[in-house]
Amino acid sequence: KMDTNMWSLFGSIQEEKDYDNVEVLGNIPDWLRGSFIRNGPALFEINGHKVNHWFDGLAMLFKFTIHAAGNVTFKSRFLKSNSYNQAKAHGRFTTNEFGTIANQESKKSFWNKLSNFFTRERFSTDNAGVTIVNYKNRYVAHTESPKSVEFDPETLDTVRLFRIADNIPGQIFVAHAHYGNDGVYSICVLFGKNGHYNVFHALDLTEPATLICSIPTETVGYLHSFAMTANYIIIAEFPYTAYGSDFFIQPFTQAPYIEHYKWKPDQGTRFLIIDKISRKHVSTIKAPATFCFHHINAFEDINNKIVLDMLCYPDVQSIHQTKLDYISSLETQHISSETRRYTLLLDEPDKLAKYEVLFTKHLEMPAINYDQNGQYYKYLWGVMRSQPDKISDGLQKVDLESGEATTWAEPNTYAGEALFVPRPGATKEDDGVIITSCIDIEKHISFLIILNAADMKELARCVIPSQVHYGLHGIWIPLDPSAPVISENQAGPSAIESSSHSTSTTT
């Protein structure tokens, strides 16, 4: 049975916080200076009105900053989106979200619904509480809507609300972008009689985005992330699909966005491969049905092969198990992922893609050393769970060659997505630190944990006397402008293109 205290991970955060003198336990490495910023849903209930899904809470940013002198400060701010402002003004949620239909939708007249039918952005919210994307040192909060929120990384104040890649047609955007030396790559999904996957490139926020390739499809798949190597973009289309017409009747069905997709395992999985140079869809390779939120890495191997690593599930229960009613159930049992390595044969597209299982235990929110992104790598870090009724009560480092795992965990503590920050001048893949935010549900405190990435032993923690939201994805912005900004697992293949408090165990 679920630990009832764990439900506090998904309690509403009501206030913005500032702490000017954060308690530091241990020793922060002298070279680690900068800001760790987390994005995520934080406000789930207003005046008795509740959202249905974890992803639907109103978004909040929080930030731990390690200053030049080694002192640490903390700040949190709600994203002042239209969704947030309207909810506050009306005392209830007013925009449709990933898994929630706003209360007033059922009260709209037939003519209001018909008007919504012809509205371009009828599926869209600007409650951008999933990822943070760096557009040449301008920072944007994203969700799966084209509406995005730019914010100031110093103050966390909202700078502007806008539609990303406004010249690229589409109603749904992939939440996780990729970075290259030449800007940001992403995908938007266009619904219609036939759908399209529109792959685009954005140099920065000042220039129009460039359409790389548009792939027509009879049904559209739910896309949360994708893969990119030096020469290819790979869309993994899982058999969780919908017809474009399903979305056009949404104003009349009163079903939230995600419920229009249906699990159709007989369709299998398709890997759609786009050549970045020719900008053409060059191959489609099929595989048995699976589902994935997060890709880990992809690289090109000899003999015209692409190797693609993903955290895979047997079906889409993981989406429905993040509904708040399910999370709060005393009988919660979460489905587990496995780490798979697929081999895509470009010269033999008619052959089903084969995979091997690299790690059988559950991991999520994957992180790697991004100097290895787009090429062969050895180490993977991620959040783990000790039991099926837990969310993420530890962190693991996995040696993908040996299958050996090293764990950091402590009682009653839940860790968010980790980021790997390399030590300046490092020559080994695991020479650096793992940083993430953690919540102690017994003490009702939060802290930034800093671990030695090689052995997963604690170096330091920075503690505040309140709970942050559990959050989704984040970013590390170094104080040194010459050092790389570190985002979650969707960094691009730039290398090719150009403690006593806790336990650490090895299994």
Coordinates of C-alpha atoms in Angstrom, one line a residue:
K1 CA 0.0 0.0 0.0
M2 CA 1.1 3.6 -0.7
D3 CA 2.7 5.6 2.1
T4 CA 0.0 8.2 2.7
N5 CA 2.7 10.8 3.4
M6 CA 3.9 10.4 -0.2
W7 CA 0.7 12.1 -1.4
S8 CA 2.2 15.4 0.0
L9 CA 4.5 15.3 -3.0
F10 CA 1.5 16.4 -5.1
G11 CA -0.1 18.8 -2.6
S12 CA -0.7 22.3 -3.9
I13 CA 2.0 24.9 -3.4
Q14 CA 0.3 28.2 -2.5
E15 CA 3.1 30.6 -2.0
E16 CA 6.2 31.9 -3.8
K17 CA 9.3 31.7 -1.6
D18 CA 12.7 33.4 -1.1
Y19 CA 15.5 32.2 1.1
D20 CA 18.6 34.3 1.1
N21 CA 20.8 32.1 3.4
V22 CA 20.2 28.5 2.5
E23 CA 21.8 26.0 4.9
V24 CA 24.7 24.1 3.3
L25 CA 25.8 20.7 4.7
G26 CA 29.0 19.3 3.3
N27 CA 31.4 20.8 0.8
I28 CA 30.2 22.1 -2.6
P29 CA 33.0 21.7 -5.2
D30 CA 34.8 25.0 -5.8
W31 CA 34.1 24.7 -9.6
L32 CA 30.3 24.2 -9.2
R33 CA 28.8 27.7 -9.4
G34 CA 25.5 28.5 -11.1
S35 CA 21.8 28.0 -10.9
F36 CA 19.7 24.8 -10.8
I37 CA 16.2 25.7 -12.1
R38 CA 13.3 23.2 -12.0
N39 CA 9.9 23.5 -13.9
G40 CA 6.8 21.7 -13.0
P41 CA 3.1 21.7 -11.9
A42 CA 2.5 23.1 -8.5
L43 CA -1.0 24.3 -7.9
F44 CA -3.6 21.5 -8.3
E45 CA -6.7 22.9 -6.5
I46 CA -8.4 26.4 -6.4
N47 CA -11.4 26.9 -4.2
G48 CA -12.3 23.3 -4.3
H49 CA -11.8 23.0 -8.1
K50 CA -9.2 20.3 -8.9
V51 CA -7.3 19.2 -11.9
N52 CA -7.4 15.5 -12.8
H53 CA -3.8 14.9 -13.8
W54 CA -0.4 15.6 -12.3
F55 CA 0.8 17.4 -15.5
D56 CA -2.2 19.8 -15.3
G57 CA -1.3 21.8 -12.1
L58 CA -0.4 25.4 -12.7
A59 CA 3.3 25.8 -13.4
M60 CA 6.0 27.0 -11.0
L61 CA 9.7 27.5 -11.4
F62 CA 12.1 27.2 -8.5
K63 CA 15.9 27.9 -8.4
F64 CA 18.8 27.1 -6.1
T65 CA 21.7 29.4 -6.9
I66 CA 25.3 28.6 -5.8
H67 CA 27.0 32.0 -5.8
A68 CA 30.7 32.8 -6.5
A69 CA 31.5 32.9 -2.7
G70 CA 29.8 29.5 -2.2
N71 CA 26.7 30.8 -0.5
V72 CA 23.3 29.5 -1.7
T73 CA 20.0 31.2 -2.2
F74 CA 16.6 29.9 -3.2
K75 CA 13.7 31.5 -5.1
S76 CA 10.3 30.2 -6.5
R77 CA 7.8 31.9 -8.8
F78 CA 4.7 30.9 -10.6
L79 CA 4.7 31.2 -14.4
K80 CA 2.3 34.1 -15.0
S81 CA 0.7 32.5 -18.0
N82 CA -2.8 33.4 -19.2
S83 CA -3.9 30.1 -17.7
Y84 CA -2.5 31.2 -14.3
N85 CA -3.9 34.7 -14.5
Q86 CA -7.3 33.6 -15.5
A87 CA -7.5 30.9 -12.8
K88 CA -6.6 33.4 -10.2
A89 CA -9.0 36.0 -11.5
H90 CA -12.0 33.6 -11.7
G91 CA -11.1 31.4 -8.7
R92 CA -11.1 28.2 -10.8
F93 CA -9.3 26.6 -13.7
T94 CA -10.4 28.0 -17.0
T95 CA -8.3 26.4 -19.7
N96 CA -8.3 22.8 -20.9
E97 CA -5.2 20.9 -20.0
F98 CA -3.5 17.6 -20.8
G99 CA -5.9 15.5 -18.7
T100 CA -8.5 18.0 -17.5
I101 CA -11.4 19.8 -19.1
A102 CA -12.0 23.2 -17.5
N103 CA -15.2 23.4 -15.4
Q104 CA -16.9 26.0 -17.5
E105 CA -16.6 23.9 -20.7
S106 CA -19.6 21.8 -19.9
K107 CA -21.7 25.0 -19.4
K108 CA -20.9 26.4 -22.9
S109 CA -23.7 26.7 -25.4
F110 CA -23.8 24.8 -28.6
W111 CA -22.8 28.0 -30.5
N112 CA -19.8 28.6 -28.1
K113 CA -18.6 25.0 -28.8
L114 CA -19.1 25.5 -32.6
S115 CA -17.0 28.6 -32.3
N116 CA -14.3 26.6 -30.5
F117 CA -14.4 24.1 -33.4
F118 CA -13.0 26.7 -35.8
T119 CA -10.4 28.1 -33.4
R120 CA -6.8 27.3 -34.4
E121 CA -5.5 27.0 -30.8
R122 CA -8.5 25.2 -29.3
F123 CA -6.3 22.4 -27.8
S124 CA -3.8 24.8 -26.4
T125 CA -2.9 26.0 -22.9
D126 CA 0.0 28.2 -22.1
N127 CA 0.5 26.5 -18.7
A128 CA 4.0 25.6 -19.7
G129 CA 5.0 23.4 -16.8
V130 CA 7.1 20.6 -18.4
T131 CA 10.5 21.6 -19.7
I132 CA 12.9 24.6 -20.0
V133 CA 14.6 25.2 -23.4
N134 CA 17.7 27.5 -23.9
Y135 CA 17.4 29.6 -27.0
K136 CA 20.9 31.3 -27.1
N137 CA 20.7 32.3 -23.4
R138 CA 17.0 33.2 -23.5
Y139 CA 15.0 30.7 -21.5
V140 CA 11.6 29.4 -22.4
A141 CA 9.2 27.1 -20.4
H142 CA 7.5 24.6 -22.7
T143 CA 4.6 22.1 -22.5
E144 CA 3.0 20.1 -25.3
S145 CA 1.1 23.2 -26.5
P146 CA 2.7 25.7 -29.0
K147 CA 2.1 28.4 -26.4
S148 CA 5.2 29.1 -24.4
V149 CA 6.5 31.4 -21.6
E150 CA 9.8 33.2 -21.7
F151 CA 11.2 34.0 -18.2
D152 CA 14.1 35.8 -16.7
P153 CA 16.6 33.3 -15.2
E154 CA 17.8 35.7 -12.6
T155 CA 14.4 36.7 -11.1
L156 CA 12.2 33.9 -12.5
D157 CA 9.8 36.6 -13.5
T158 CA 7.6 36.0 -16.6
V159 CA 9.0 38.0 -19.6
R160 CA 6.4 37.3 -22.3
L161 CA 3.8 34.8 -23.5
F162 CA 4.1 33.8 -27.2
R163 CA 3.6 31.0 -29.7
I164 CA 6.8 29.1 -30.4
A165 CA 7.8 28.7 -34.1
D166 CA 4.7 30.6 -35.1
N167 CA 5.3 30.0 -38.9
I168 CA 5.2 26.2 -38.5
P169 CA 1.7 24.8 -38.6
G170 CA 0.6 22.5 -35.8
Q171 CA -1.5 22.2 -32.7
I172 CA 0.7 20.0 -30.5
F173 CA 4.4 20.3 -29.9
V174 CA 6.9 17.8 -28.6
A175 CA 7.8 18.9 -25.0
H176 CA 11.5 18.0 -25.3
A177 CA 13.6 19.8 -27.8
H178 CA 17.1 18.9 -29.0
Y179 CA 20.1 21.2 -29.1
G180 CA 22.8 21.4 -31.8
N181 CA 25.6 23.9 -32.4
D182 CA 23.2 25.6 -34.8
G183 CA 20.2 26.0 -32.6
V184 CA 17.1 24.1 -31.4
Y185 CA 15.3 21.2 -33.2
S186 CA 11.8 20.2 -32.4
I187 CA 8.5 18.7 -33.9
C188 CA 5.0 19.9 -34.1
V189 CA 2.0 17.8 -34.9
L190 CA -0.6 19.1 -37.3
F191 CA -4.1 17.6 -37.1
G192 CA -6.4 17.4 -40.1
K193 CA -8.0 14.9 -42.5
N194 CA -4.5 13.5 -42.6
G195 CA -2.0 14.4 -39.9
H196 CA 1.6 15.7 -40.4
Y197 CA 4.8 15.5 -38.3
N198 CA 6.5 18.9 -39.0
V199 CA 10.1 18.7 -38.0
F200 CA 11.7 22.2 -37.7
H201 CA 14.8 24.1 -36.7
A202 CA 15.0 27.4 -34.8
L203 CA 18.2 29.3 -34.7
D204 CA 17.0 31.5 -31.9
L205 CA 13.9 33.5 -30.9
T206 CA 14.4 36.3 -33.3
E207 CA 14.3 34.4 -36.6
P208 CA 11.5 32.4 -38.2
A209 CA 11.8 28.7 -37.7
T210 CA 12.8 26.5 -40.7
L211 CA 10.7 23.5 -41.7
I212 CA 13.1 20.6 -42.2
C213 CA 10.6 17.9 -43.2
S214 CA 6.9 17.3 -43.1
I215 CA 5.7 13.6 -42.9
P216 CA 2.1 12.8 -43.6
T217 CA 0.4 10.2 -41.5
E218 CA -3.1 8.7 -41.4
T219 CA -3.1 8.7 -37.6
V220 CA -1.0 10.9 -35.3
G221 CA 0.9 9.4 -32.4
Y222 CA 1.5 10.9 -29.0
L223 CA 5.0 12.3 -29.1
H224 CA 6.8 13.5 -25.9
S225 CA 10.4 13.3 -27.1
F226 CA 12.4 12.2 -30.1
A227 CA 16.0 11.2 -30.9
M228 CA 18.7 13.0 -32.9
T229 CA 22.2 11.9 -34.1
A230 CA 24.7 13.9 -36.2
N231 CA 23.0 13.1 -39.4
Y232 CA 19.5 11.9 -38.5
I233 CA 16.3 12.8 -36.7
I234 CA 14.3 9.8 -35.4
I235 CA 10.7 9.9 -34.6
A236 CA 9.5 6.9 -32.6
E237 CA 5.8 6.6 -33.3
F238 CA 4.3 4.3 -30.7
P239 CA 0.8 2.8 -31.2
Y240 CA -0.9 5.3 -29.0
T241 CA -2.6 7.2 -31.8
A242 CA -5.6 9.2 -32.8
Y243 CA -7.3 10.4 -36.0
G244 CA -7.1 14.1 -36.7
S245 CA -10.9 14.2 -36.7
D246 CA -10.9 13.0 -33.1
F247 CA -9.5 16.3 -32.1
F248 CA -11.8 18.4 -34.3
I249 CA -14.8 17.2 -32.3
Q250 CA -13.2 17.8 -28.9
P251 CA -15.4 20.8 -28.1
F252 CA -18.4 18.5 -28.3
T253 CA -17.0 15.4 -26.7
Q254 CA -15.7 17.1 -23.5
A255 CA -12.8 14.7 -23.4
P256 CA -9.4 16.1 -22.5
Y257 CA -6.6 16.1 -25.0
I258 CA -4.8 12.9 -24.0
E259 CA -8.0 10.8 -23.9
H260 CA -8.4 11.1 -27.7
Y261 CA -5.4 8.8 -28.1
K262 CA -6.1 5.1 -28.1
W263 CA -3.7 2.2 -27.5
K264 CA -3.6 0.0 -30.6
P265 CA -0.8 -2.5 -30.1
D266 CA -1.6 -4.3 -33.4
Q267 CA -0.2 -1.2 -35.2
G268 CA 3.2 -1.8 -33.7
T269 CA 5.9 0.9 -33.4
R270 CA 7.3 2.9 -36.3
F271 CA 10.7 4.6 -36.4
L272 CA 10.5 7.5 -38.9
I273 CA 14.0 8.5 -40.0
I274 CA 14.8 12.0 -41.4
D275 CA 18.1 12.8 -43.0
K276 CA 19.2 16.2 -41.6
I277 CA 21.3 17.1 -44.7
S278 CA 18.8 16.2 -47.5
R279 CA 15.8 17.1 -45.3
K280 CA 14.0 14.1 -46.5
H281 CA 12.1 11.2 -44.8
V282 CA 14.5 8.4 -45.9
S283 CA 13.3 5.3 -44.0
T284 CA 10.5 3.8 -41.9
I285 CA 11.5 0.8 -39.7
K286 CA 8.9 -1.1 -37.7
A287 CA 9.1 -2.8 -34.4
P288 CA 6.6 -4.5 -32.0
A289 CA 4.4 -2.3 -29.8
T290 CA 6.0 -0.4 -26.9
F291 CA 5.7 3.0 -25.3
C292 CA 8.2 5.6 -24.1
F293 CA 8.2 9.0 -22.6
H294 CA 11.9 9.7 -22.7
H295 CA 14.7 8.8 -25.1
I296 CA 18.1 8.4 -23.6
N297 CA 20.6 8.7 -26.5
A298 CA 21.1 7.7 -30.1
F299 CA 24.2 7.3 -32.2
E300 CA 25.3 6.1 -35.6
D301 CA 27.2 2.8 -35.7
I302 CA 29.2 1.1 -38.5
N303 CA 27.4 -0.6 -41.4
N304 CA 24.8 2.2 -41.7
K305 CA 23.1 1.4 -38.4
I306 CA 21.4 3.7 -35.8
V307 CA 21.5 2.7 -32.2
L308 CA 18.6 4.1 -30.2
D309 CA 18.2 3.8 -26.4
M310 CA 14.9 4.4 -24.7
L311 CA 13.1 3.8 -21.4
C312 CA 10.3 1.6 -22.5
Y313 CA 7.0 0.4 -21.1
P314 CA 4.8 -2.5 -22.4
D315 CA 1.8 -0.1 -22.8
V316 CA 0.5 3.3 -21.8
Q317 CA -0.5 2.6 -18.2
S318 CA 2.2 5.0 -17.1
I319 CA 0.1 7.9 -18.5
H320 CA -3.0 6.9 -16.6
Q321 CA -1.1 6.1 -13.5
T322 CA -0.1 9.8 -13.2
K323 CA -3.7 10.9 -12.7
L324 CA -4.0 12.4 -9.3
D325 CA -6.8 10.0 -8.2
Y326 CA -4.6 7.1 -9.0
I327 CA -1.5 8.5 -7.3
S328 CA -3.6 9.1 -4.1
S329 CA -5.0 5.6 -4.1
L330 CA -3.8 3.4 -1.2
E331 CA -3.5 0.5 -3.7
T332 CA -1.2 2.3 -6.1
Q333 CA 1.1 0.0 -8.1
H334 CA 3.2 1.7 -10.7
I335 CA 4.2 0.0 -13.9
S336 CA 8.0 -0.2 -14.4
S337 CA 10.2 0.7 -17.4
E338 CA 13.1 -1.2 -18.8
T339 CA 16.2 0.3 -20.6
R340 CA 16.2 -0.9 -24.2
R341 CA 18.7 -0.5 -27.0
Y342 CA 17.2 -0.7 -30.5
T343 CA 19.2 -1.3 -33.6
L344 CA 17.8 0.3 -36.8
L345 CA 19.2 -1.0 -40.1
L346 CA 19.1 1.7 -42.7
D347 CA 20.0 -0.7 -45.5
E348 CA 17.3 -3.2 -44.5
P349 CA 14.2 -1.1 -43.6
D350 CA 11.9 -4.1 -44.2
K351 CA 13.4 -5.9 -41.2
L352 CA 11.8 -5.4 -37.8
A353 CA 14.0 -3.5 -35.5
K354 CA 15.5 -5.7 -32.8
Y355 CA 16.4 -4.6 -29.3
E356 CA 18.3 -5.8 -26.3
V357 CA 17.5 -5.0 -22.7
L358 CA 20.4 -3.2 -21.0
F359 CA 18.8 -2.8 -17.6
T360 CA 15.7 -4.5 -16.2
K361 CA 14.9 -2.3 -13.2
H362 CA 12.7 0.8 -13.4
L363 CA 14.4 4.1 -14.3
E364 CA 12.9 7.4 -15.4
M365 CA 14.1 11.0 -16.2
P366 CA 17.4 9.8 -17.8
A367 CA 20.6 11.8 -17.7
I368 CA 23.9 11.2 -19.4
N369 CA 27.2 13.1 -19.9
Y370 CA 26.2 15.3 -22.8
D371 CA 29.7 15.2 -24.3
Q372 CA 28.7 11.6 -25.2
N373 CA 25.3 12.5 -26.7
G374 CA 25.1 11.4 -30.2
Q375 CA 27.9 8.8 -29.8
Y376 CA 28.7 5.6 -27.9
Y377 CA 28.4 6.1 -24.1
K378 CA 28.8 4.0 -21.0
Y379 CA 26.9 5.6 -18.1
L380 CA 23.3 6.4 -17.4
W381 CA 21.8 8.2 -14.4
G382 CA 18.1 8.3 -13.5
V383 CA 15.5 8.3 -10.8
M384 CA 14.6 4.8 -9.5
R385 CA 11.9 3.3 -7.3
S386 CA 12.5 0.7 -4.6
Q387 CA 9.0 -0.7 -4.7
P388 CA 6.0 -0.5 -7.2
D389 CA 4.1 1.8 -4.8
K390 CA 6.8 4.4 -4.8
I391 CA 7.3 7.3 -7.2
S392 CA 11.1 7.9 -7.2
D393 CA 12.7 7.2 -3.9
G394 CA 16.3 7.2 -5.1
L395 CA 18.8 7.8 -7.8
Q396 CA 20.8 5.2 -9.7
K397 CA 23.9 5.2 -11.9
V398 CA 23.9 2.3 -14.4
D399 CA 27.0 1.0 -16.2
L400 CA 25.4 0.0 -19.5
E401 CA 28.3 -2.4 -20.4
S402 CA 28.2 -4.4 -17.2
G403 CA 24.7 -3.8 -16.0
E404 CA 26.0 -2.8 -12.6
A405 CA 24.0 -0.2 -10.7
T406 CA 25.0 2.2 -7.9
T407 CA 22.2 3.7 -5.8
W408 CA 21.8 6.8 -3.7
A409 CA 18.8 6.8 -1.4
E410 CA 17.6 7.7 2.1
P411 CA 14.4 7.1 4.0
N412 CA 11.3 9.2 3.2
T413 CA 13.1 11.1 0.5
Y414 CA 12.0 11.5 -3.1
A415 CA 14.4 12.7 -5.8
G416 CA 13.5 14.6 -9.0
E417 CA 15.2 14.5 -12.4
A418 CA 19.0 14.6 -12.0
L419 CA 21.4 16.5 -14.2
F420 CA 25.0 15.5 -14.8
V421 CA 27.4 18.5 -14.7
P422 CA 31.0 17.7 -15.9
R423 CA 34.0 18.8 -13.9
P424 CA 36.0 21.4 -16.0
G425 CA 38.9 19.6 -17.7
A426 CA 37.4 16.1 -17.1
T427 CA 38.6 13.3 -19.3
K428 CA 36.4 10.5 -17.9
E429 CA 32.8 10.1 -18.7
D430 CA 31.6 10.1 -15.1
D431 CA 34.0 12.8 -13.8
G432 CA 31.5 15.4 -12.5
V433 CA 28.5 15.7 -10.2
I434 CA 24.9 14.7 -10.2
I435 CA 22.6 17.5 -8.9
T436 CA 18.8 17.4 -8.3
S437 CA 16.2 18.6 -5.9
C438 CA 14.8 16.2 -3.2
I439 CA 11.8 16.3 -0.8
D440 CA 11.8 14.7 2.7
I441 CA 8.1 14.0 3.2
E442 CA 8.6 13.3 7.0
K443 CA 10.4 16.5 7.8
H444 CA 8.6 18.5 5.1
I445 CA 11.8 20.0 3.9
S446 CA 13.5 20.2 0.5
F447 CA 17.1 20.2 -0.5
L448 CA 19.5 20.4 -3.5
I449 CA 21.6 17.2 -3.4
I450 CA 25.1 17.2 -5.0
L451 CA 26.6 13.7 -5.5
N452 CA 29.9 12.5 -6.9
A453 CA 28.8 11.1 -10.2
A454 CA 31.4 8.4 -10.2
D455 CA 30.5 6.6 -6.9
M456 CA 27.1 8.4 -6.1
K457 CA 28.3 9.5 -2.7
E458 CA 27.0 12.7 -1.2
L459 CA 29.3 15.8 -1.4
A460 CA 26.8 18.4 -0.2
R461 CA 23.2 19.4 0.2
C462 CA 21.5 22.8 0.4
V463 CA 18.4 22.7 2.7
I464 CA 15.3 24.9 2.8
P465 CA 12.6 24.6 5.5
S466 CA 9.7 24.0 3.2
Q467 CA 8.6 21.6 0.5
V468 CA 9.0 22.5 -3.2
H469 CA 6.8 20.9 -5.8
Y470 CA 8.1 17.6 -7.0
G471 CA 8.5 19.0 -10.5
L472 CA 9.3 17.5 -13.9
H473 CA 12.4 18.8 -15.8
G474 CA 15.1 21.4 -15.3
I475 CA 18.3 23.1 -16.4
W476 CA 21.7 24.0 -15.0
I477 CA 22.9 27.5 -15.9
P478 CA 26.6 27.9 -14.9
L479 CA 27.9 31.2 -13.5
D480 CA 30.9 31.0 -16.0
P481 CA 29.4 32.0 -19.4
S482 CA 32.0 29.9 -21.2
A483 CA 30.8 26.7 -19.5
P484 CA 27.9 24.7 -21.1
V485 CA 24.3 25.1 -20.0
I486 CA 23.1 21.6 -19.0
S487 CA 19.5 20.6 -19.8
E488 CA 17.6 17.4 -19.3
N489 CA 18.2 14.4 -21.5
Q490 CA 17.4 16.1 -24.8
A491 CA 20.8 17.9 -25.3
G492 CA 21.9 17.6 -28.9
P493 CA 24.9 15.8 -30.4
S494 CA 27.2 18.8 -30.4
A495 CA 30.3 16.7 -29.9
I496 CA 29.8 15.0 -33.3
E497 CA 28.5 18.1 -35.0
S498 CA 31.5 20.2 -34.8
S499 CA 27.4 11.2 2.7
S500 CA 26.5 10.3 6.4
H501 CA 22.9 11.3 5.7
S502 CA 22.4 8.7 3.0
T503 CA 23.3 5.4 1.6
S504 CA 25.2 4.5 -1.6
T505 CA 25.1 0.9 -2.7
T506 CA 26.4 -1.1 -5.7
T507 CA 24.4 -4.0 -7.0

